Tab-separated table of C-alpha atoms in Angstrom:
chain	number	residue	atom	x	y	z
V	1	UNK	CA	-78.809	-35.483	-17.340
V	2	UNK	CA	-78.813	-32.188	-15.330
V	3	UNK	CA	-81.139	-30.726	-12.816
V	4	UNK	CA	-83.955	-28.586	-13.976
V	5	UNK	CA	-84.371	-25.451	-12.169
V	6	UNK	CA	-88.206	-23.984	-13.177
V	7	UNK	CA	-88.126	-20.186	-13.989
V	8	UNK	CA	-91.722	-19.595	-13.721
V	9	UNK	CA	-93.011	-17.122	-10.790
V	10	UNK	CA	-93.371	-18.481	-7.573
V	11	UNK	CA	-96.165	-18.086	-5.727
V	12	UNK	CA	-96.497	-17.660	-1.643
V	13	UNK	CA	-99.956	-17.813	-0.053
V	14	UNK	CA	-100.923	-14.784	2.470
V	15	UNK	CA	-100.841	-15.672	5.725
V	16	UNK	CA	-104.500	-16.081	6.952
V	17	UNK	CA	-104.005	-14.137	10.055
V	18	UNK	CA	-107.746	-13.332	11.466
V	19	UNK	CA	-108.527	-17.641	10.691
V	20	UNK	CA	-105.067	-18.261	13.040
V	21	UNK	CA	-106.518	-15.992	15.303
V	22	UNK	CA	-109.891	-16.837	15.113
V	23	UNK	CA	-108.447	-21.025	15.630
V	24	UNK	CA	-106.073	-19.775	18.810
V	25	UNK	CA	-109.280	-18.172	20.556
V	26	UNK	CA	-111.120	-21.373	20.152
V	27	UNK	CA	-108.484	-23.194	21.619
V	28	UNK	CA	-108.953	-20.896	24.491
V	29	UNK	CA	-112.259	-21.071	25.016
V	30	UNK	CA	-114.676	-18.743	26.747
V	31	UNK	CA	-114.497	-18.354	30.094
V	32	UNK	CA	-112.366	-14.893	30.697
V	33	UNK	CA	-110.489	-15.274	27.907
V	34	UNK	CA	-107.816	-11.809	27.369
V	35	UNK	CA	-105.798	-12.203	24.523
V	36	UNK	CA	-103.776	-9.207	22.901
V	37	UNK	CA	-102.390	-10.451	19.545
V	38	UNK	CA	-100.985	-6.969	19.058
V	39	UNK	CA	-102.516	-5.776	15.781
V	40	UNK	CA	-101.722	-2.253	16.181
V	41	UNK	CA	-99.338	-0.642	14.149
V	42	UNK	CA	-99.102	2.683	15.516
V	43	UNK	CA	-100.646	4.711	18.873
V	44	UNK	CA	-100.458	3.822	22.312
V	45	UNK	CA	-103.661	1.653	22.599
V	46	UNK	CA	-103.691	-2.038	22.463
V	47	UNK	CA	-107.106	-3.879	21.871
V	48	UNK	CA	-107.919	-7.363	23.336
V	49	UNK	CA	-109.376	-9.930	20.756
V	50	UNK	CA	-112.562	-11.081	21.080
V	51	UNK	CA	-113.871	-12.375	24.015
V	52	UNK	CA	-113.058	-9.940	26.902
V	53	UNK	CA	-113.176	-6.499	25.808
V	54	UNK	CA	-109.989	-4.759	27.585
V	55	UNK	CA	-107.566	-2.005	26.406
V	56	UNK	CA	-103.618	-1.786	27.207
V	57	UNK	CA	-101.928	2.056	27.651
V	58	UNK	CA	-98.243	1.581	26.551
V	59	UNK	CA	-96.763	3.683	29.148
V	60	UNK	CA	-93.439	5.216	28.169
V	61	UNK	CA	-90.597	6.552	30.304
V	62	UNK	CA	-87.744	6.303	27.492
V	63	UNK	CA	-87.102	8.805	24.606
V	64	UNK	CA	-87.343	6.665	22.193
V	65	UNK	CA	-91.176	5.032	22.973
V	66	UNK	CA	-92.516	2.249	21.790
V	67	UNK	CA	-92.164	0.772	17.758
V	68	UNK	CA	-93.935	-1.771	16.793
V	69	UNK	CA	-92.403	-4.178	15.000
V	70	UNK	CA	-94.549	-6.036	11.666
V	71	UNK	CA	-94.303	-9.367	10.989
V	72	UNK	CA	-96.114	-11.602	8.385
V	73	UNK	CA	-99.663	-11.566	8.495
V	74	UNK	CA	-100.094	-7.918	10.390
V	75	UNK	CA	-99.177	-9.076	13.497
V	76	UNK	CA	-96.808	-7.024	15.533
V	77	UNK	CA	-94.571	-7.351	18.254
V	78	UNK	CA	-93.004	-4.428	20.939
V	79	UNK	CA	-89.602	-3.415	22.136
V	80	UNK	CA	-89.372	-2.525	26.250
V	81	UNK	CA	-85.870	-0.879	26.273
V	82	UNK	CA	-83.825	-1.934	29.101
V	83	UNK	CA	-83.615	0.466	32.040
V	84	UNK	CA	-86.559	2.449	30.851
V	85	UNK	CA	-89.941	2.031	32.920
V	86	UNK	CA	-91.727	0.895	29.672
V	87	UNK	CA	-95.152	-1.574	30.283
V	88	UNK	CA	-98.332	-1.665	28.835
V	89	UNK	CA	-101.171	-0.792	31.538
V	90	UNK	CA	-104.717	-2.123	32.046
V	91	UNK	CA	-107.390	-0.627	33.971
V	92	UNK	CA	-108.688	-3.182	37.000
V	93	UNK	CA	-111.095	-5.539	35.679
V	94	UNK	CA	-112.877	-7.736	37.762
V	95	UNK	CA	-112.793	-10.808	35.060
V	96	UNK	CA	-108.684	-10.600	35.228
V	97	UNK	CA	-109.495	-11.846	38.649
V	98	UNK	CA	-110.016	-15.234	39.669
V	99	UNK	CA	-111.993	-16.617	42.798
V	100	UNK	CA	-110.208	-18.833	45.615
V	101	UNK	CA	-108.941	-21.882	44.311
V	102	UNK	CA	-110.225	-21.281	40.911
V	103	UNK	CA	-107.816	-22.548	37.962
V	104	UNK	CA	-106.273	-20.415	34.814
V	105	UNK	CA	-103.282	-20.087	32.533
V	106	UNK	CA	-101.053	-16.961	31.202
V	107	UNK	CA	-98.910	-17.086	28.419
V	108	UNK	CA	-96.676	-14.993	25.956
V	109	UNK	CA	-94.519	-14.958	22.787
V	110	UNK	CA	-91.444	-13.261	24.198
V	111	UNK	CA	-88.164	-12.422	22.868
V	112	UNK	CA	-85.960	-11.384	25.525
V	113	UNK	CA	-82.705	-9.352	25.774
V	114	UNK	CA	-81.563	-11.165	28.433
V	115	UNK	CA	-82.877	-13.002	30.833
V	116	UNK	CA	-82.478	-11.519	34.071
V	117	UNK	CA	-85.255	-11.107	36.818
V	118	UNK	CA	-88.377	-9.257	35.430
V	119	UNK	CA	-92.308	-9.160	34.562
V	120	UNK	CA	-93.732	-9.981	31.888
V	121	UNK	CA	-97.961	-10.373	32.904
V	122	UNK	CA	-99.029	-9.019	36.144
V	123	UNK	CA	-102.342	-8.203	37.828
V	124	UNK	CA	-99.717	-7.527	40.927
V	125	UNK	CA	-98.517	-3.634	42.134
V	126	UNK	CA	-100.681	-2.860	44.165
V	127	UNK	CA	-99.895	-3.799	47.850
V	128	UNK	CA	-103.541	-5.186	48.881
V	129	UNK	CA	-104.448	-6.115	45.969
V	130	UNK	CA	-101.566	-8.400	44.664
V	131	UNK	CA	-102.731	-11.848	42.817
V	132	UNK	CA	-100.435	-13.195	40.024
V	133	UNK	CA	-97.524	-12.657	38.515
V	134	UNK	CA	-95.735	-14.334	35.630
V	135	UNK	CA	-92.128	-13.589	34.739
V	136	UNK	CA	-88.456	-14.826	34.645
V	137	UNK	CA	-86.482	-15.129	37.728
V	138	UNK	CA	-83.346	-14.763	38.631
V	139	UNK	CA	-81.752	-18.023	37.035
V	140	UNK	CA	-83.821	-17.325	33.969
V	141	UNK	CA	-86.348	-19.802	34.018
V	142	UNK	CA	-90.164	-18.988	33.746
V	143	UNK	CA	-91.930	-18.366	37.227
V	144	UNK	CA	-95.429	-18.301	38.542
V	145	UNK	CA	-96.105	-16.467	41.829
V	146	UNK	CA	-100.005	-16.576	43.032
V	147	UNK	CA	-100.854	-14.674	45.475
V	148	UNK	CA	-103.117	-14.987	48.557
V	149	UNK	CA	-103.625	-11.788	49.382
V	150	UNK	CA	-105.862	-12.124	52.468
V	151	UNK	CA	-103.388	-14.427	55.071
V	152	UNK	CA	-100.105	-12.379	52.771
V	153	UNK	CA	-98.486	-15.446	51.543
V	154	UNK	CA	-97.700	-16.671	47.798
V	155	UNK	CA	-97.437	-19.967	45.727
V	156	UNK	CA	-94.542	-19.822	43.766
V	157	UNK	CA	-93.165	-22.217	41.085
V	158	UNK	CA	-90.403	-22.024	38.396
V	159	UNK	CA	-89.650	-24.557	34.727
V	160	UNK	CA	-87.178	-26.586	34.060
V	161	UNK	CA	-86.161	-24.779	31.201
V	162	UNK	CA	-83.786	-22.035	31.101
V	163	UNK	CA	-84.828	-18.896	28.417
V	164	UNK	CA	-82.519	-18.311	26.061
V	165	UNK	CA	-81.717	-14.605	25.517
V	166	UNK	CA	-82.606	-13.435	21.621
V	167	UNK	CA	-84.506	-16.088	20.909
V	168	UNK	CA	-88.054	-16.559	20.402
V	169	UNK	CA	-90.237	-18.458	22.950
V	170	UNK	CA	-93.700	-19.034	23.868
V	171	UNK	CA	-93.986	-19.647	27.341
V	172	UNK	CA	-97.142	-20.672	29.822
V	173	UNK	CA	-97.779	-21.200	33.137
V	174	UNK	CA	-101.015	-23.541	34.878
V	175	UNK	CA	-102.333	-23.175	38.357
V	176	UNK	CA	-105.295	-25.713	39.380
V	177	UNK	CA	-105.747	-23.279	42.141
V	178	UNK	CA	-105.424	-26.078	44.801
V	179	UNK	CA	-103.237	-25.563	47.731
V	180	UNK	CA	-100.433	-27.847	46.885
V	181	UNK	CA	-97.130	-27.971	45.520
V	182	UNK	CA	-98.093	-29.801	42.424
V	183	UNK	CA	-100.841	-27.208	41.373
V	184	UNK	CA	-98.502	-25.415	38.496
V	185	UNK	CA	-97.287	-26.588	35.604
V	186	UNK	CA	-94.984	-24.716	33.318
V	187	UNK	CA	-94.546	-24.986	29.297
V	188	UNK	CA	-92.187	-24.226	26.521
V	189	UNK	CA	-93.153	-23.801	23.064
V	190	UNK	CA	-95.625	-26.163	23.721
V	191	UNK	CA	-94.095	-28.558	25.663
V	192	UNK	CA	-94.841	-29.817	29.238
V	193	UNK	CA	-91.421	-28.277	31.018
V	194	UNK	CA	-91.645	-28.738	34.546
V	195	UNK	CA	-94.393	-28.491	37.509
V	196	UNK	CA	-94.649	-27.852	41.235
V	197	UNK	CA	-93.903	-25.063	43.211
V	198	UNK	CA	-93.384	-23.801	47.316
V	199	UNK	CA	-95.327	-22.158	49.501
V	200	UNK	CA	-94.096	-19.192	51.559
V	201	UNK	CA	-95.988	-19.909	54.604
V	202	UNK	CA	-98.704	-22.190	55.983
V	203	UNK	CA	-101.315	-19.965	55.816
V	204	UNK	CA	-101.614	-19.666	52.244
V	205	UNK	CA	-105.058	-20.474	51.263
């Protein structure tokens, strides 16, 4: 007795992108709710999804700009070349802001290069008007800094976890917005991977 192998025509079912989408915003909520699945295949804008209305400029220093990259079901993903001063750029809005002690989460779906110090969701430059920041530090694990801007001191907290470079990974960070050294918690592709973080000075509020 062999083993049958069926030559009929397979058949794959479409990804159902916009009900994924539409399940991931409930998830969310909505209370201030930004999320950029990056639908765009071409152009320089990037559209929020629902919820909070926002656009993102992608800003490009290199020669080469930005290309969007397609995976299945439409949704794209973008390339930041190394050493190039490439970012996507939001105007101010008051609802990426959160009151004193007032809790929130940022994630991504990142694929990085390597895992070196650097951004990757800030509402941050601006010297007096610096809140969060969520990146990779130095020994590659996802970091949190919040930011009391008014007594210029920050809350900072790192995972467990460190990235691993060329591989996909969808990483968040928690603040409960109290003052205490338990009030982040970090995740890994959905998994709790670490909490707590220091404060650089007593007077952070």
């Amino acid at each position: 007795m062999g083993t049958h192998i069926g030559s009929g025509q397979s058949r794959v079912d479409p990804v159902q992108t916009f009900k994924l989408l539409d399940e991931i915003v409930t998830v969310l909520g909505s209370t201030k709710v930004f999320f950029w699945p990056l639908l765009e295949a071409t152009g320089a804008i990037v559209t929020t999804y629902k919820n909070e209305n926002h656009r993102l400029t992608a800003t490009d220093a290199g020669a080469d700009g930005f290309h969007p990259f397609k995976h299945p079901g439409g949704i794209h993903s973008y390339l930041f070349t190394t050493g190039d001063d490439q970012h996507l750029l939001g105007s101010d809005a008051a609802n990426a802001s959160f009151a004193s002690n007032a809790d929130y989460s940022i994630g991504a779906f990142i694929l990085p290069e390597d895992i070196t110090t650097t951004t990757i969701i800030s509402k941050y430059d601006v010297n007096t008007q610096r809140e969060y920041r969520l990146g990779i530090d130095g020994s590659g694990n996802t970091e949190l800094e919040a930011y009391d801007e008014t007594n210029n001191q920050d809350r900072t907290g790192a995972s467990d976890t460190v990235l691993t470079a060329d591989q996909w990974s969808f990483v968040v960070a928690t603040f409960d917005g109290a003052d205490s050294d338990t009030s982040m918690t970090f995740y890994l592709n959905g998994a709790a991977d670490g909490t707590g973080n220091t404060e650089s000075g007593a007077a952070w509020a």
